[in-house]
Tab-separated table of C-alpha atoms and ligand atoms in Angstrom:
chain	number	residue	atom	x	y	z
D	17	MET	CA	106.852	89.590	98.240
D	18	THR	CA	109.753	92.050	97.618
D	19	VAL	CA	109.054	95.577	99.877
D	20	LEU	CA	112.081	97.572	98.165
D	21	LEU	CA	112.552	100.283	101.306
D	22	THR	CA	114.960	103.038	100.972
D	23	GLY	CA	116.057	104.881	103.929
D	24	TYR	CA	118.258	108.500	103.776
D	25	GLU	CA	121.988	108.858	105.232
D	26	PRO	CA	122.433	112.282	107.239
D	27	PHE	CA	122.184	115.611	105.828
D	28	ALA	CA	122.454	118.732	107.158
D	29	GLU	CA	122.700	118.985	111.073
D	30	HIS	CA	121.700	115.687	111.300
D	31	GLU	CA	124.915	113.414	112.848
D	32	THR	CA	122.122	110.401	112.368
D	33	ASN	CA	119.288	109.588	110.354
D	34	PRO	CA	116.430	107.247	111.548
D	35	SER	CA	115.693	106.472	108.192
D	36	GLU	CA	118.725	105.218	107.833
D	37	ARG	CA	119.632	102.934	111.213
D	38	LEU	CA	116.174	101.878	109.828
D	39	ALA	CA	116.473	100.707	105.882
D	40	THR	CA	119.886	98.836	107.754
D	41	ARG	CA	118.194	97.320	110.568
D	42	LEU	CA	115.509	96.034	109.216
D	43	ASP	CA	117.226	94.645	105.456
D	44	GLY	CA	116.873	90.770	105.148
D	45	GLU	CA	114.070	90.937	107.635
D	46	ARG	CA	110.148	88.983	106.734
D	47	ILE	CA	108.024	91.223	108.222
D	48	GLY	CA	104.446	88.619	106.494
D	49	ARG	CA	104.626	87.952	103.224
D	50	HIS	CA	106.923	90.010	102.006
D	51	ASP	CA	111.414	89.979	101.962
D	52	VAL	CA	112.350	93.767	102.585
D	53	ILE	CA	115.164	94.657	100.588
D	54	GLY	CA	116.270	97.606	102.518
D	55	ARG	CA	119.312	101.006	100.720
D	56	VAL	CA	120.468	103.884	101.903
D	57	LEU	CA	120.030	106.350	99.510
D	58	PRO	CA	121.962	109.750	99.093
D	59	VAL	CA	121.691	112.777	100.169
D	60	GLU	CA	121.752	114.546	96.743
D	61	PHE	CA	119.669	115.962	94.218
D	62	ASP	CA	122.037	115.021	91.013
D	63	ARG	CA	121.598	111.286	92.500
D	64	VAL	CA	118.259	110.590	94.486
D	65	SER	CA	116.520	109.537	90.453
D	66	GLU	CA	119.735	107.510	89.680
D	67	GLU	CA	120.086	105.688	92.166
D	68	LEU	CA	116.573	105.132	93.080
D	69	GLY	CA	116.096	104.291	89.468
D	70	SER	CA	118.405	101.674	89.358
D	71	ALA	CA	117.373	99.755	92.879
D	72	ILE	CA	113.972	99.964	91.733
D	73	GLU	CA	115.060	98.121	88.451
D	74	ARG	CA	117.875	95.680	90.227
D	75	VAL	CA	115.165	94.567	92.330
D	76	ASP	CA	111.539	94.811	90.969
D	77	PRO	CA	109.967	95.247	94.010
D	78	ASP	CA	106.434	94.259	94.922
D	79	LEU	CA	105.883	97.719	96.996
D	80	VAL	CA	108.257	101.369	98.284
D	81	LEU	CA	108.942	102.682	100.571
D	82	SER	CA	110.796	105.583	100.936
D	83	MET	CA	111.896	107.099	104.153
D	84	GLY	CA	113.244	109.900	105.738
D	85	LEU	CA	113.611	112.028	108.506
D	86	ALA	CA	111.156	115.580	109.259
D	87	ALA	CA	113.373	117.463	112.080
D	88	GLY	CA	110.349	118.733	114.364
D	89	ARG	CA	107.356	116.569	113.454
D	90	SER	CA	105.294	115.144	115.918
D	91	ALA	CA	104.163	112.324	113.996
D	92	MET	CA	105.297	109.627	111.771
D	93	GLY	CA	103.758	111.865	108.481
D	94	VAL	CA	102.324	109.502	105.939
D	95	GLU	CA	102.875	111.467	102.744
D	96	ARG	CA	100.636	111.531	99.895
D	97	VAL	CA	101.534	113.675	97.098
D	98	ALA	CA	104.825	114.142	95.309
D	99	LEU	CA	105.980	117.794	93.601
D	100	ASN	CA	107.809	118.719	90.325
D	101	VAL	CA	109.537	121.018	92.277
D	102	VAL	CA	113.322	120.564	93.064
D	103	ASP	CA	113.268	123.460	95.862
D	104	ALA	CA	116.768	123.212	98.473
D	105	GLY	CA	114.553	125.779	100.705
D	106	GLY	CA	118.039	126.424	102.350
D	107	THR	CA	118.992	123.368	103.076
D	108	PRO	CA	122.528	122.383	100.606
D	109	ASP	CA	122.623	118.391	99.989
D	110	ASN	CA	125.217	116.406	100.491
D	111	ASP	CA	127.107	117.455	97.778
D	112	GLY	CA	126.740	121.803	98.677
D	113	ALA	CA	123.905	121.865	95.985
D	114	SER	CA	121.516	124.598	96.237
D	115	PRO	CA	118.664	124.520	93.738
D	116	ARG	CA	115.315	126.918	93.433
D	117	ASP	CA	112.233	125.855	91.956
D	118	GLU	CA	113.542	123.833	89.391
D	119	ARG	CA	111.474	120.658	88.421
D	120	ILE	CA	112.246	116.517	88.954
D	121	ASP	CA	111.802	116.312	85.050
D	122	PRO	CA	110.277	119.642	82.784
D	123	ASP	CA	108.641	117.012	80.788
D	124	GLY	CA	106.897	115.258	84.449
D	125	ALA	CA	104.162	115.463	85.573
D	126	ASP	CA	102.821	118.433	88.609
D	127	ALA	CA	102.416	115.743	90.692
D	128	HIS	CA	102.079	112.370	91.650
D	129	LEU	CA	99.046	111.127	94.375
D	130	ALA	CA	101.293	108.262	96.215
D	131	SER	CA	99.445	105.369	95.945
D	132	ILE	CA	99.851	103.214	98.853
D	133	PRO	CA	96.346	103.725	100.723
D	134	VAL	CA	97.224	106.480	103.053
D	135	VAL	CA	94.774	107.192	105.087
D	136	ALA	CA	94.662	103.483	106.366
D	137	CYS	CA	98.070	103.785	106.683
D	138	VAL	CA	97.712	106.762	108.612
D	139	GLU	CA	94.932	105.047	111.304
D	140	THR	CA	96.785	101.105	112.017
D	141	LEU	CA	99.684	103.657	112.907
D	142	LEU	CA	96.799	105.889	115.416
D	143	GLU	CA	95.334	102.214	116.350
D	144	ALA	CA	98.897	101.248	117.119
D	145	GLY	CA	99.089	103.724	119.644
D	146	ILE	CA	102.055	106.004	117.696
D	147	PRO	CA	101.547	108.999	116.225
D	148	ALA	CA	100.895	108.695	112.885
D	149	ARG	CA	99.026	111.537	110.177
D	150	VAL	CA	98.777	112.464	106.378
D	151	SER	CA	100.995	115.217	105.617
D	152	ASN	CA	100.455	116.947	102.405
D	153	THR	CA	104.044	118.120	101.806
D	154	ALA	CA	106.451	115.919	101.603
D	155	GLY	CA	108.357	119.244	100.925
D	156	THR	CA	110.834	119.643	98.139
D	157	HIS	CA	113.869	118.864	99.505
D	158	CYS	CA	114.895	115.060	98.592
D	159	CYS	CA	112.127	113.308	100.104
D	160	ASN	CA	109.716	114.683	97.637
D	161	HIS	CA	112.128	113.803	95.137
D	162	ALA	CA	112.241	110.271	95.941
D	163	LEU	CA	108.212	109.870	96.600
D	164	TYR	CA	108.455	111.710	92.522
D	165	THR	CA	110.502	108.789	90.914
D	166	ALA	CA	109.279	106.343	91.952
D	167	ARG	CA	105.565	107.365	91.076
D	168	SER	CA	107.651	107.842	87.871
D	169	VAL	CA	109.365	104.752	87.318
D	170	THR	CA	107.486	101.969	88.255
D	171	ASP	CA	103.363	100.556	88.356
D	172	ALA	CA	104.879	99.177	92.657
D	173	PRO	CA	102.534	101.292	94.999
D	174	ALA	CA	105.106	104.006	96.685
D	175	GLY	CA	104.643	105.705	99.147
D	176	PHE	CA	107.018	108.066	101.737
D	177	VAL	CA	107.444	108.290	105.478
D	178	HIS	CA	108.236	111.359	106.465
D	179	LEU	CA	109.934	110.323	110.006
D	180	PRO	CA	110.279	112.699	113.335
D	181	LEU	CA	113.266	113.044	115.987
D	182	THR	CA	114.207	110.201	118.014
D	183	PRO	CA	114.878	111.838	121.858
D	184	GLU	CA	118.823	110.779	121.536
D	185	MET	CA	118.954	113.592	118.361
D	186	ALA	CA	116.261	116.035	119.987
D	187	ALA	CA	118.338	115.625	123.227
D	188	SER	CA	121.605	116.062	120.862
D	189	GLU	CA	120.232	119.384	118.913
D	190	GLY	CA	117.834	120.646	121.522
D	191	ARG	CA	120.520	120.947	124.190
D	192	GLU	CA	122.134	124.730	123.274
D	193	ALA	CA	118.011	125.713	122.802
D	194	ALA	CA	116.869	123.409	126.751
D	195	THR	CA	119.828	125.172	128.194
D	196	SER	CA	118.773	129.068	128.369
D	197	GLY	CA	115.321	127.672	128.577
D	198	GLY	CA	113.794	127.135	124.604
D	199	SER	CA	112.493	123.743	124.030
D	200	VAL	CA	113.747	120.302	122.586
D	201	PRO	CA	112.482	119.704	118.708
D	202	PRO	CA	109.853	116.513	118.940
D	203	SER	CA	110.750	112.795	119.218
D	204	VAL	CA	109.811	109.493	118.795
D	205	ALA	CA	111.778	106.638	120.016
D	206	LEU	CA	113.786	104.604	117.465
D	207	ASP	CA	112.227	100.960	118.558
D	208	THR	CA	108.336	103.030	117.916
D	209	GLN	CA	109.647	104.158	114.590
D	210	HIS	CA	110.446	100.230	113.967
D	211	ARG	CA	107.486	99.232	114.823
D	212	ALA	CA	105.498	101.969	112.710
D	213	ILE	CA	107.399	100.207	109.865
D	214	GLU	CA	106.456	97.212	109.662
D	215	LEU	CA	103.103	98.016	110.308
D	216	LEU	CA	102.778	100.172	107.849
D	217	LEU	CA	104.294	97.444	105.256
D	218	GLU	CA	102.324	94.967	107.244
D	219	ARG	CA	99.223	97.282	106.161
D	220	CYS	CA	100.249	97.134	102.281
D	221	GLN	CA	100.412	94.132	101.399
D	222	ASN	CA	97.129	93.093	103.033
D	223	ASP	CA	95.516	95.242	100.337
D	224	PRO	CA	98.398	97.895	98.577
D	225	SER	CA	95.523	99.960	96.420
D	226	GLU	CA	92.997	100.265	99.444
H	328	LIG	N1	115.620	114.396	104.833
H	328	LIG	C1	115.154	115.568	103.917
H	328	LIG	C2	116.055	114.906	102.542
H	328	LIG	C3	117.075	113.390	103.853
H	328	LIG	C4	116.209	113.637	104.788
H	328	LIG	O1	116.211	111.903	105.210
H	328	LIG	C5	114.278	115.508	103.060
H	328	LIG	O2	112.517	115.483	103.709
H	328	LIG	O3	113.682	115.496	101.816
């Protein structure tokens, strides 16, 4: 079995992206029965569908698990749904594009549910002592776009996980606020995030549709 595991390059004010680091780290690994093919996608609205679509065509995966950063979240967020919406929400992509209230596919379904076992995935992580939750919105930026695209172009189970900042990112990005009495954004260590992705892949290969 082959899993296509995607991350995103850094974007906006972030100097790194844990999803890029994990896609790179796990590329070539074998997890259970899965050979992992890790790929990093551009944070560009115009290129997400094409790049992910052609990776899916080349790899022909049995499972697609995409990841992205959601700064401010305190737990691994297993996404339940992707909307047929593109809206930068004030965060231009890496090409400077800032679409508002557009559609990913004007002829496509309004939304696609993730086809991995979302609740069971979250339970697996919680049982392992890793903070996780079901997320009922993947937003309307590139991450939502990736899940919508994967669900449109393949029948293989497809899901999306939003990752929190790492502690190093939180310390650096929260520095100004923290040193004047404000708060530091929540974070989860990269090694814990790494373990979480391994557990999710194992859970999905045991019973991808349950
Ligand atoms: N997070 C953004 C886009 C790239 C990423 O890592 C998102 O949540 O859509």
